[in-house]
Short mmCIF file of N, CA, C and O in Angstrom, two decimals:
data_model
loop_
_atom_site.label_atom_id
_atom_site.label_comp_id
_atom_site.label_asym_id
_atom_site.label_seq_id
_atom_site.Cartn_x
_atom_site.Cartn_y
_atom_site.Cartn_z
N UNK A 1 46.60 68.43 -3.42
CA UNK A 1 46.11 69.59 -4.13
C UNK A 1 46.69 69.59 -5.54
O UNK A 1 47.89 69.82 -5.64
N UNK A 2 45.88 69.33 -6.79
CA UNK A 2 46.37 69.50 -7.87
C UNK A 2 45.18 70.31 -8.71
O UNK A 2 43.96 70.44 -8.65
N UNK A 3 46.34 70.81 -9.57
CA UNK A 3 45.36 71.74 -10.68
C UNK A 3 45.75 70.95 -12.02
O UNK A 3 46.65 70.21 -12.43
N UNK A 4 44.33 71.64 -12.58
CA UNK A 4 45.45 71.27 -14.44
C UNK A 4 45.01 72.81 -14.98
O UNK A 4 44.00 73.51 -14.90
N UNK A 5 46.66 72.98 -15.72
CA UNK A 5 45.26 74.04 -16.42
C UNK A 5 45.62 73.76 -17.68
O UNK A 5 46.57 73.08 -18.06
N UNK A 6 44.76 74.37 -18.33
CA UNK A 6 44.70 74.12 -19.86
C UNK A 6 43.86 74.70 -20.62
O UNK A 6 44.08 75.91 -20.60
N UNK A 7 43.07 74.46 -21.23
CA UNK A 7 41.95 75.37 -21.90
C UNK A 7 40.59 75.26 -21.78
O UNK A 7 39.96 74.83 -22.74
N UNK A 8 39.84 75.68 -20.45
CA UNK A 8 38.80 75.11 -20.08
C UNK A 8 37.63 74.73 -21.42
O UNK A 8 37.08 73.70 -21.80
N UNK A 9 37.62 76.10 -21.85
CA UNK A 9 36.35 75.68 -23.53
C UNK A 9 36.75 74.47 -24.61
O UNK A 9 36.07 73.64 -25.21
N UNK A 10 38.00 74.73 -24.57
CA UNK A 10 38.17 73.27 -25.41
C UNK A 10 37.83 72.14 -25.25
O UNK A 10 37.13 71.46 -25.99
N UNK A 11 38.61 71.69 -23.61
CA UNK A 11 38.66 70.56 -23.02
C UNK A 11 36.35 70.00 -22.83
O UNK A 11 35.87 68.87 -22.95
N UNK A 12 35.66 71.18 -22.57
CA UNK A 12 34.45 71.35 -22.70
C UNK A 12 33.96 70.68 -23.90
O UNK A 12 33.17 69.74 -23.89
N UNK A 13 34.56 71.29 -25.09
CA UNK A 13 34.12 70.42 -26.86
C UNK A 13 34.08 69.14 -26.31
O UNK A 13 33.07 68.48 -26.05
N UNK A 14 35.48 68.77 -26.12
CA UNK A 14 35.67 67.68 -26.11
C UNK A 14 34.97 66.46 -25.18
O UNK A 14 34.82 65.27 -25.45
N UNK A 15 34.69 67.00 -24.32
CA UNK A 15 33.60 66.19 -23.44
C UNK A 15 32.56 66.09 -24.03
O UNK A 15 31.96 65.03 -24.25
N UNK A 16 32.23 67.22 -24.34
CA UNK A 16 30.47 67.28 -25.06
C UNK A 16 30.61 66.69 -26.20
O UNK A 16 29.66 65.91 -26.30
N UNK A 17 31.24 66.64 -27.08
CA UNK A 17 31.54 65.46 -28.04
C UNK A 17 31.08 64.10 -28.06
O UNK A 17 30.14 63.52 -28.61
N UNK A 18 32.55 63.57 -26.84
CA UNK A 18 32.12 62.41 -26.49
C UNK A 18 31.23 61.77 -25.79
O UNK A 18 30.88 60.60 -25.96
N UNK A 19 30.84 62.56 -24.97
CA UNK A 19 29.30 62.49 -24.38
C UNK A 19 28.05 62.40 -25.46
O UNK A 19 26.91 62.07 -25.16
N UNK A 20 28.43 62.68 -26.54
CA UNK A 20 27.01 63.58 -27.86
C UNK A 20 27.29 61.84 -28.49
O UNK A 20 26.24 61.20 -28.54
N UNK A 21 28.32 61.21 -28.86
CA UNK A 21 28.43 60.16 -29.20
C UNK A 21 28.73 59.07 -29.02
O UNK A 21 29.04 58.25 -29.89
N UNK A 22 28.65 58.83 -27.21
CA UNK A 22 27.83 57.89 -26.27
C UNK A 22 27.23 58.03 -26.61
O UNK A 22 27.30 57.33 -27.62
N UNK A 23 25.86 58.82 -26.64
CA UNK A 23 24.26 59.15 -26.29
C UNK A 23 23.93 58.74 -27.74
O UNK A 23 22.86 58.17 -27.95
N UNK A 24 24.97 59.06 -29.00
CA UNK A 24 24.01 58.79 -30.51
C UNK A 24 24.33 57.32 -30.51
O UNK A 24 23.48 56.60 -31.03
N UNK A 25 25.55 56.65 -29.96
CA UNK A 25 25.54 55.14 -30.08
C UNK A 25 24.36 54.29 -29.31
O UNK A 25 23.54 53.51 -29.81
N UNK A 26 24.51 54.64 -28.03
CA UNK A 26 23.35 53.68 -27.56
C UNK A 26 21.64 53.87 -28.05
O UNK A 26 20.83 52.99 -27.80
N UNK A 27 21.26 55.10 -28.76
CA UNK A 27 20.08 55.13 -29.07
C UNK A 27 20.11 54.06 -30.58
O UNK A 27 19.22 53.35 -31.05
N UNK A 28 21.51 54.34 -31.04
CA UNK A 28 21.46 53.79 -32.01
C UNK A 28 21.30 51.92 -32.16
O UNK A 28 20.68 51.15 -32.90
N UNK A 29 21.76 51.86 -31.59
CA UNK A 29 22.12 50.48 -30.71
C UNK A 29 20.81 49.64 -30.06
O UNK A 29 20.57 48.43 -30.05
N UNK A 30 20.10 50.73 -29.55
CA UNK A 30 18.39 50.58 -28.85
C UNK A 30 18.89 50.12 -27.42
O UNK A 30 17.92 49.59 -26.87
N UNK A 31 19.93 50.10 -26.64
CA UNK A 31 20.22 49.33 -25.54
C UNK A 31 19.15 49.70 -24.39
O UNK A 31 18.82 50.87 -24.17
N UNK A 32 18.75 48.86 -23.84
CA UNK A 32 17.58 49.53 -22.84
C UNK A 32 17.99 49.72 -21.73
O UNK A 32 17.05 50.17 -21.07
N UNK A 33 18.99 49.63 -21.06
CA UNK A 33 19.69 49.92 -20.09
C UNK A 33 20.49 50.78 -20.20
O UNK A 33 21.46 50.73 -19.45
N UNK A 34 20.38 51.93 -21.21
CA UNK A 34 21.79 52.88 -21.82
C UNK A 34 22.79 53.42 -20.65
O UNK A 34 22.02 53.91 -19.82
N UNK A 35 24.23 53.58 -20.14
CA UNK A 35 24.33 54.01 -19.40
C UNK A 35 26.06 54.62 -20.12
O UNK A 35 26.71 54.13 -21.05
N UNK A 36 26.38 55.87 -19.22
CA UNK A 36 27.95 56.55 -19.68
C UNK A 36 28.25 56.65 -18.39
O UNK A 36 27.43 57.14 -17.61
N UNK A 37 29.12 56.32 -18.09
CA UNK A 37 30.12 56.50 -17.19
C UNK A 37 31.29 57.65 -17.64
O UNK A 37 31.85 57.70 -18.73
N UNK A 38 31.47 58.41 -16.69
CA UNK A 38 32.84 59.12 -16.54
C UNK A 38 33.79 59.00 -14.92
O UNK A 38 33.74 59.21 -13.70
N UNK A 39 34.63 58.49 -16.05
CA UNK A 39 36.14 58.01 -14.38
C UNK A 39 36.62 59.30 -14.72
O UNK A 39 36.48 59.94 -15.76
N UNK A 40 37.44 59.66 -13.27
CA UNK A 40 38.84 60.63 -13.02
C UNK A 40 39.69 59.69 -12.25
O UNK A 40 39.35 58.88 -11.39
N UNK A 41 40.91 59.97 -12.75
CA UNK A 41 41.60 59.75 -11.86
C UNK A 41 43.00 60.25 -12.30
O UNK A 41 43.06 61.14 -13.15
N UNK A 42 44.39 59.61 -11.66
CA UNK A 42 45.73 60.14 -11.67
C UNK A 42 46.68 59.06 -12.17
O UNK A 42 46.74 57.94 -11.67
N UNK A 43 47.26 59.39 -12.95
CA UNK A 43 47.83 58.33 -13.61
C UNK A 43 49.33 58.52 -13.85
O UNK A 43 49.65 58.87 -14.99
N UNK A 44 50.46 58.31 -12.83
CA UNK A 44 51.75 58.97 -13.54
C UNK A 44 52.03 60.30 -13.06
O UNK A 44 52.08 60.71 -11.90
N UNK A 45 52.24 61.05 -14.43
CA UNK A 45 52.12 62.31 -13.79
C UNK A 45 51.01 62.86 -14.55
O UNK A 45 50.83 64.07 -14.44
N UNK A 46 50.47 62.39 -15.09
CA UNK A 46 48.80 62.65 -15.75
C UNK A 46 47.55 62.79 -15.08
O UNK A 46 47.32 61.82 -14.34
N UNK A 47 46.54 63.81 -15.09
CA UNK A 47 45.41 63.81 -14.85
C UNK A 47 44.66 63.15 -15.77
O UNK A 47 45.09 63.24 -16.92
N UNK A 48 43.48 62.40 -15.59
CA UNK A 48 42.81 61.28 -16.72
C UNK A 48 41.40 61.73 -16.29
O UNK A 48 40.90 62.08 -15.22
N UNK A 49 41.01 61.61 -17.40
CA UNK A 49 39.27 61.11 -17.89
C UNK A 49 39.14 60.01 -18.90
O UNK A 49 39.55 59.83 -20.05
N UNK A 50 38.53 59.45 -18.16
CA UNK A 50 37.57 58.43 -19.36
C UNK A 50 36.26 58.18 -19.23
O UNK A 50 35.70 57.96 -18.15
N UNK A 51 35.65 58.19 -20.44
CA UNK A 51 34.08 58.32 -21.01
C UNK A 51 33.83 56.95 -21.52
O UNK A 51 34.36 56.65 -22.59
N UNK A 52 33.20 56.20 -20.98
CA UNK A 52 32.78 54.60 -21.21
C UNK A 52 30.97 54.53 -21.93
O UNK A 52 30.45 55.65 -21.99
N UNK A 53 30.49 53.90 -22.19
CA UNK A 53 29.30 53.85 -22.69
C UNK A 53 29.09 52.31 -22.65
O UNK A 53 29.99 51.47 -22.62
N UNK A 54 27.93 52.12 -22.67
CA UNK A 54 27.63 50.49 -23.54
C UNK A 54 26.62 49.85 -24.12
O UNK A 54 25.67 49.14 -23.80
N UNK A 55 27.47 50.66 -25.77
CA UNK A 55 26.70 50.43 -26.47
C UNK A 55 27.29 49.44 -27.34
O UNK A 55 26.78 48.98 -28.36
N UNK A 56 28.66 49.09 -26.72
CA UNK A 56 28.72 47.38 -27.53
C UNK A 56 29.94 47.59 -27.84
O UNK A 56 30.57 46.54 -27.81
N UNK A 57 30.70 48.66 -28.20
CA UNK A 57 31.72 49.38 -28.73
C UNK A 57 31.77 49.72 -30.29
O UNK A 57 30.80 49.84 -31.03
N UNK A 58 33.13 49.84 -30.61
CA UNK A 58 33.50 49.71 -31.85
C UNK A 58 34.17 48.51 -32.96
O UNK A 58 35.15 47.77 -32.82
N UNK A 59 33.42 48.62 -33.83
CA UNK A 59 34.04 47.24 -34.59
C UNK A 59 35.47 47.62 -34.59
O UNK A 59 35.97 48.74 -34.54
N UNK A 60 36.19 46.10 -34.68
CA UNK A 60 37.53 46.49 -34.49
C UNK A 60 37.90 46.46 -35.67
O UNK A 60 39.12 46.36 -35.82
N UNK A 61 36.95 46.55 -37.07
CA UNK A 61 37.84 46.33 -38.65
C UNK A 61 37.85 48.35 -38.72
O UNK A 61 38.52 48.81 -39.65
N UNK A 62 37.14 49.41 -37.77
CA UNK A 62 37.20 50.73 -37.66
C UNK A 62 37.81 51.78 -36.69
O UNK A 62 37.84 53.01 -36.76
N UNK A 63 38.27 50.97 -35.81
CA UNK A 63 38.25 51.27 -34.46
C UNK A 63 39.57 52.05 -34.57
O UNK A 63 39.60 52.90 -33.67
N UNK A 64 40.97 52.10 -35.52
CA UNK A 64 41.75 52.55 -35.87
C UNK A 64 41.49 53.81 -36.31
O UNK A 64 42.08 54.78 -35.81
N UNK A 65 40.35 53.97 -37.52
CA UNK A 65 39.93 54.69 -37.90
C UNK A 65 39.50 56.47 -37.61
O UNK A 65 39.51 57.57 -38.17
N UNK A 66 39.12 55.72 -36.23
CA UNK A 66 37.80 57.08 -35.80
C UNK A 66 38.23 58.38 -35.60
O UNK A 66 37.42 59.31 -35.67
N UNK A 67 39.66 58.60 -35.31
CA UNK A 67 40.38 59.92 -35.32
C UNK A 67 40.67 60.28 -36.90
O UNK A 67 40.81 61.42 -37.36
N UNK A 68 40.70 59.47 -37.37
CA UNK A 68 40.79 60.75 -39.04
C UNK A 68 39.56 61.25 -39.42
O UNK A 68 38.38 60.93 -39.37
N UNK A 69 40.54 62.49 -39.97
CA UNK A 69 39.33 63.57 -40.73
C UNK A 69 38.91 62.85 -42.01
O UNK A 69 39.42 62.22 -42.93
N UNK A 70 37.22 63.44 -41.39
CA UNK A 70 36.28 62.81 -42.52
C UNK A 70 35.76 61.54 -42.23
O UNK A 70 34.93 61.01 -42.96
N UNK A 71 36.36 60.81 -40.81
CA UNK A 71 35.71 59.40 -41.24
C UNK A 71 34.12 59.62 -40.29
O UNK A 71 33.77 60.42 -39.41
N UNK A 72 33.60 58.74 -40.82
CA UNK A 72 31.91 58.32 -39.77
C UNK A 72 31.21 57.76 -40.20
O UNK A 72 31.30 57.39 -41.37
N UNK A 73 30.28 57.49 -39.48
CA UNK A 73 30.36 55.84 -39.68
C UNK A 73 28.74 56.27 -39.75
O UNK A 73 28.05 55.26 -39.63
N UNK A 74 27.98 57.40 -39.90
CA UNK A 74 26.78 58.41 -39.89
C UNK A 74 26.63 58.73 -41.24
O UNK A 74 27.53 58.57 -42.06
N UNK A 75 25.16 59.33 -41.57
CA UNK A 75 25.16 59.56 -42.39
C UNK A 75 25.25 61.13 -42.84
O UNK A 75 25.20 61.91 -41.88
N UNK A 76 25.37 61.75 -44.15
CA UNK A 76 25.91 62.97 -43.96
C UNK A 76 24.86 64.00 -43.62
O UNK A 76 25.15 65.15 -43.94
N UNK A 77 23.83 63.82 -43.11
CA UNK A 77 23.09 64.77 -42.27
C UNK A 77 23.23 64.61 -40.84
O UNK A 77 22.43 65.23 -40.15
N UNK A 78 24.17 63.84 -40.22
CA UNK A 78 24.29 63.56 -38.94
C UNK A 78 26.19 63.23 -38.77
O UNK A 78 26.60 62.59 -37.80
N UNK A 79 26.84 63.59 -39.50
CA UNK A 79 28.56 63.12 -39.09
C UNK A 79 28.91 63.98 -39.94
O UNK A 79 28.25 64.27 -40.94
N UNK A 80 29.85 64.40 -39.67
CA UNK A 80 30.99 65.10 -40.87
C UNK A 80 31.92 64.25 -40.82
O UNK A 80 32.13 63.72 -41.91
N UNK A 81 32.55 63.93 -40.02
CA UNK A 81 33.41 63.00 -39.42
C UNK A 81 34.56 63.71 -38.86
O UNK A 81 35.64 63.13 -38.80
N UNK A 82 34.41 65.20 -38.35
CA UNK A 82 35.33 66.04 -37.50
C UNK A 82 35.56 65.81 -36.30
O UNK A 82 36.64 65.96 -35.72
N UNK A 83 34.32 65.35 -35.77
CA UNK A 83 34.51 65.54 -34.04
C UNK A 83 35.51 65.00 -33.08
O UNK A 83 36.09 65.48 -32.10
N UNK A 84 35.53 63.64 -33.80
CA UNK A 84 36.63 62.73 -32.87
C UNK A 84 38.11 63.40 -33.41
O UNK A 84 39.17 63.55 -32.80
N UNK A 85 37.76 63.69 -34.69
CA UNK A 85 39.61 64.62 -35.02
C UNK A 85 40.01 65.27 -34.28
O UNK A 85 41.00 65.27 -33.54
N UNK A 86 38.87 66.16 -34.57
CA UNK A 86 39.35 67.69 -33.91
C UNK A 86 39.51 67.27 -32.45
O UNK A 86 40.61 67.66 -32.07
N UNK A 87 38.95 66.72 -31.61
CA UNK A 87 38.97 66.34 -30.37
C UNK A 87 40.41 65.55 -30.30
O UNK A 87 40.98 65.72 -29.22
N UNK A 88 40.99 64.87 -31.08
CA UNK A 88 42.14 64.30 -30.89
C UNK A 88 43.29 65.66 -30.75
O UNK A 88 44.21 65.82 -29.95
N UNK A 89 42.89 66.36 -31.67
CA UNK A 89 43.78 67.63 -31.95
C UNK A 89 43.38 68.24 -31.06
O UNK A 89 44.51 68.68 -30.87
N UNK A 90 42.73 68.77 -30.19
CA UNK A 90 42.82 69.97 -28.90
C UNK A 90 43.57 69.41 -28.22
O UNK A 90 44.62 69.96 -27.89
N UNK A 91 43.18 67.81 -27.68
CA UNK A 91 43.69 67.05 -26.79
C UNK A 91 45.49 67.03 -26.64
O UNK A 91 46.16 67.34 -25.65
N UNK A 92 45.97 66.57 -27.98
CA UNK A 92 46.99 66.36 -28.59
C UNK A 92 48.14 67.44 -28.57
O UNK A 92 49.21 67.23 -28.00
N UNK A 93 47.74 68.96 -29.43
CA UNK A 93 48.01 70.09 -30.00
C UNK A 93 48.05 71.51 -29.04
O UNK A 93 48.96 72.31 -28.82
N UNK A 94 46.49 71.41 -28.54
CA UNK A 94 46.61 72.57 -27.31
C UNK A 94 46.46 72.06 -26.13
O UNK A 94 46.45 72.94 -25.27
N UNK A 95 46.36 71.23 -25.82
CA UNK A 95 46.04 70.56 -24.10
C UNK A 95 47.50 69.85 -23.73
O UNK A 95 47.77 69.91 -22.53
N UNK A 96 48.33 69.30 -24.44
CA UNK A 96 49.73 68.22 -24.13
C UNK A 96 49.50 66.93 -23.84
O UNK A 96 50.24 66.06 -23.36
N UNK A 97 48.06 66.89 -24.27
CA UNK A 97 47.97 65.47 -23.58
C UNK A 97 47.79 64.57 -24.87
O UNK A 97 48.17 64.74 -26.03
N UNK A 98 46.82 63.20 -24.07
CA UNK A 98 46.50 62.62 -25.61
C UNK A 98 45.47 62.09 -25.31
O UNK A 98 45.11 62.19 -24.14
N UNK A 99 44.41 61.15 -26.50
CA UNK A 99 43.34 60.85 -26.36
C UNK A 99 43.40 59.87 -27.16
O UNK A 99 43.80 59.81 -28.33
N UNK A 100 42.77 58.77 -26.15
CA UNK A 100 42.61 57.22 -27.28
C UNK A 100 41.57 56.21 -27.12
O UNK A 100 41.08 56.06 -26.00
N UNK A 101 41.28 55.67 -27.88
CA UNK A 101 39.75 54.79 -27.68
C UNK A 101 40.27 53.58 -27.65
O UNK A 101 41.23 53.19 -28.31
N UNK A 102 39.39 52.73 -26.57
CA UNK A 102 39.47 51.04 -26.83
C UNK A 102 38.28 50.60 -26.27
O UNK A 102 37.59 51.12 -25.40
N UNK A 103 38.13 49.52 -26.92
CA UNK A 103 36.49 49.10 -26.64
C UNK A 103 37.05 47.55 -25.12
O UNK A 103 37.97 46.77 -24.86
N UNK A 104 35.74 47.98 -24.61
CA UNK A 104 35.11 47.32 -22.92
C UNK A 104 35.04 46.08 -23.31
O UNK A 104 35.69 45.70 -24.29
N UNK A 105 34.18 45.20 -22.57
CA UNK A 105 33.59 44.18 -21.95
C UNK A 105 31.99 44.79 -23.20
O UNK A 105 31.39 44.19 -24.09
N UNK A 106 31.89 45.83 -22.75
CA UNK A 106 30.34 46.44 -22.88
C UNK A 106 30.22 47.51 -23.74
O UNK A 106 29.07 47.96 -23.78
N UNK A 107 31.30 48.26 -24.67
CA UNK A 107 31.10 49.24 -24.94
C UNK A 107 32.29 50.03 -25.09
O UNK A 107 33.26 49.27 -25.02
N UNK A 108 32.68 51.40 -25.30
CA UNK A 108 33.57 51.91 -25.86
C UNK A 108 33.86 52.95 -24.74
O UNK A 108 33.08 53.73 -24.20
N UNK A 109 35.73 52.66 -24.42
CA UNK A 109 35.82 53.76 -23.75
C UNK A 109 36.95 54.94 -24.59
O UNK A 109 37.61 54.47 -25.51
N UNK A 110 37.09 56.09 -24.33
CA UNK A 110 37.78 57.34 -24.69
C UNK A 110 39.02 57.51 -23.51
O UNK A 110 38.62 57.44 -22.35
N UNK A 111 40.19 57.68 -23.66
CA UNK A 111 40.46 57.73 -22.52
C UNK A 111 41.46 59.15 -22.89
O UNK A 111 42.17 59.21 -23.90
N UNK A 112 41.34 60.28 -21.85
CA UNK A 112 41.74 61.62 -21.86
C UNK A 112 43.12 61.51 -20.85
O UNK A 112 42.99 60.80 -19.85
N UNK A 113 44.17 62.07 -21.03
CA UNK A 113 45.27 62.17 -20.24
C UNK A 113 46.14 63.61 -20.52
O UNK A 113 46.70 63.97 -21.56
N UNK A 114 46.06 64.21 -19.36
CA UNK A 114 46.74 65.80 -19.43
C UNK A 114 47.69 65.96 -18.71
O UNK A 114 47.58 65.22 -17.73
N UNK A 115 48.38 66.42 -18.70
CA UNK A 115 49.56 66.97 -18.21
C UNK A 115 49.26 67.93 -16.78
O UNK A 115 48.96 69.12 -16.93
N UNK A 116 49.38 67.25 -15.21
CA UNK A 116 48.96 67.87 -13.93
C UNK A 116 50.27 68.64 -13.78
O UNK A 116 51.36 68.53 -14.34
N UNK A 117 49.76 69.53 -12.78
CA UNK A 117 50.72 70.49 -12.18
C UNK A 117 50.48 70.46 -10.18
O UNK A 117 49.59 71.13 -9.66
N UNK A 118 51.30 69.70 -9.44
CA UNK A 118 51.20 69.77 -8.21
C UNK A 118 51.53 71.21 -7.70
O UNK A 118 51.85 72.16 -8.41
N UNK A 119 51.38 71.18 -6.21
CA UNK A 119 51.56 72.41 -5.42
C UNK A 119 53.15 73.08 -6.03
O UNK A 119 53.22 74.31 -6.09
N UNK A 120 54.09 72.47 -6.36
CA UNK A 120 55.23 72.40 -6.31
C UNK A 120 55.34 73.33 -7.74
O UNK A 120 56.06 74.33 -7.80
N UNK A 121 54.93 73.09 -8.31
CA UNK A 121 54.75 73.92 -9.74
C UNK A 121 54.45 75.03 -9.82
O UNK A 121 54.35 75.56 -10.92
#
């Protein structure tokens, strides 16, 4: 029996985020097989998510990049280049956890890690 708690609406952005940019990479990409995966699991003393896609990933001369404000790789009717920030920062700032990208075999994963609380807590 484990809980997490944390900030359900935030942790929400943040999915829908990365979910919003799976879905703009592989259209972008044209992959005809588009597919996102989301894992859970337990890691440590961490609760985890990760958001996979494959749409090929990220170049690795940017891939450093994608958490600063302002960057994107879009144009400015489609990126500000906030989302992955700010998403680093809920993650980071109000959640205790952290959030980090590395690219697949196939594509790019996100990987979410929070701070669980067992029965004991």
């Amino acid at each position: 029996n484990e809980s997490l708690f944390s900030h359900p609406n935030e942790l929400k952005q943040v999915v829908l985020n990365l979910l919003k940019n799976s879905q703009e990479a592989l259209a972008q990409e044209k992959i005809k097989e588009p597919k996102i995966t989301i894992l859970t699991y337990k890691d440590e003393d961490k609760m985890c998510f990760q958001i996979r896609d494959n749409a090929g990933g990220i170049p690795v001369n940017i891939i450093s990049k994608v958490f600063e404000p302002y960057f994107t790789t879009k144009d400015e009717l489609h990126g500000s280049g906030l989302g992955l920030y700010m998403s680093k920062k809920i993650i980071n700032e109000h959640c205790g956890g952290t959030l980090e990208v590395e690219n697949t075999p196939d594509g790019a994963s996100f990987i979410c890690k929070l701070p669980r609380m067992n029965s004991d807590s």
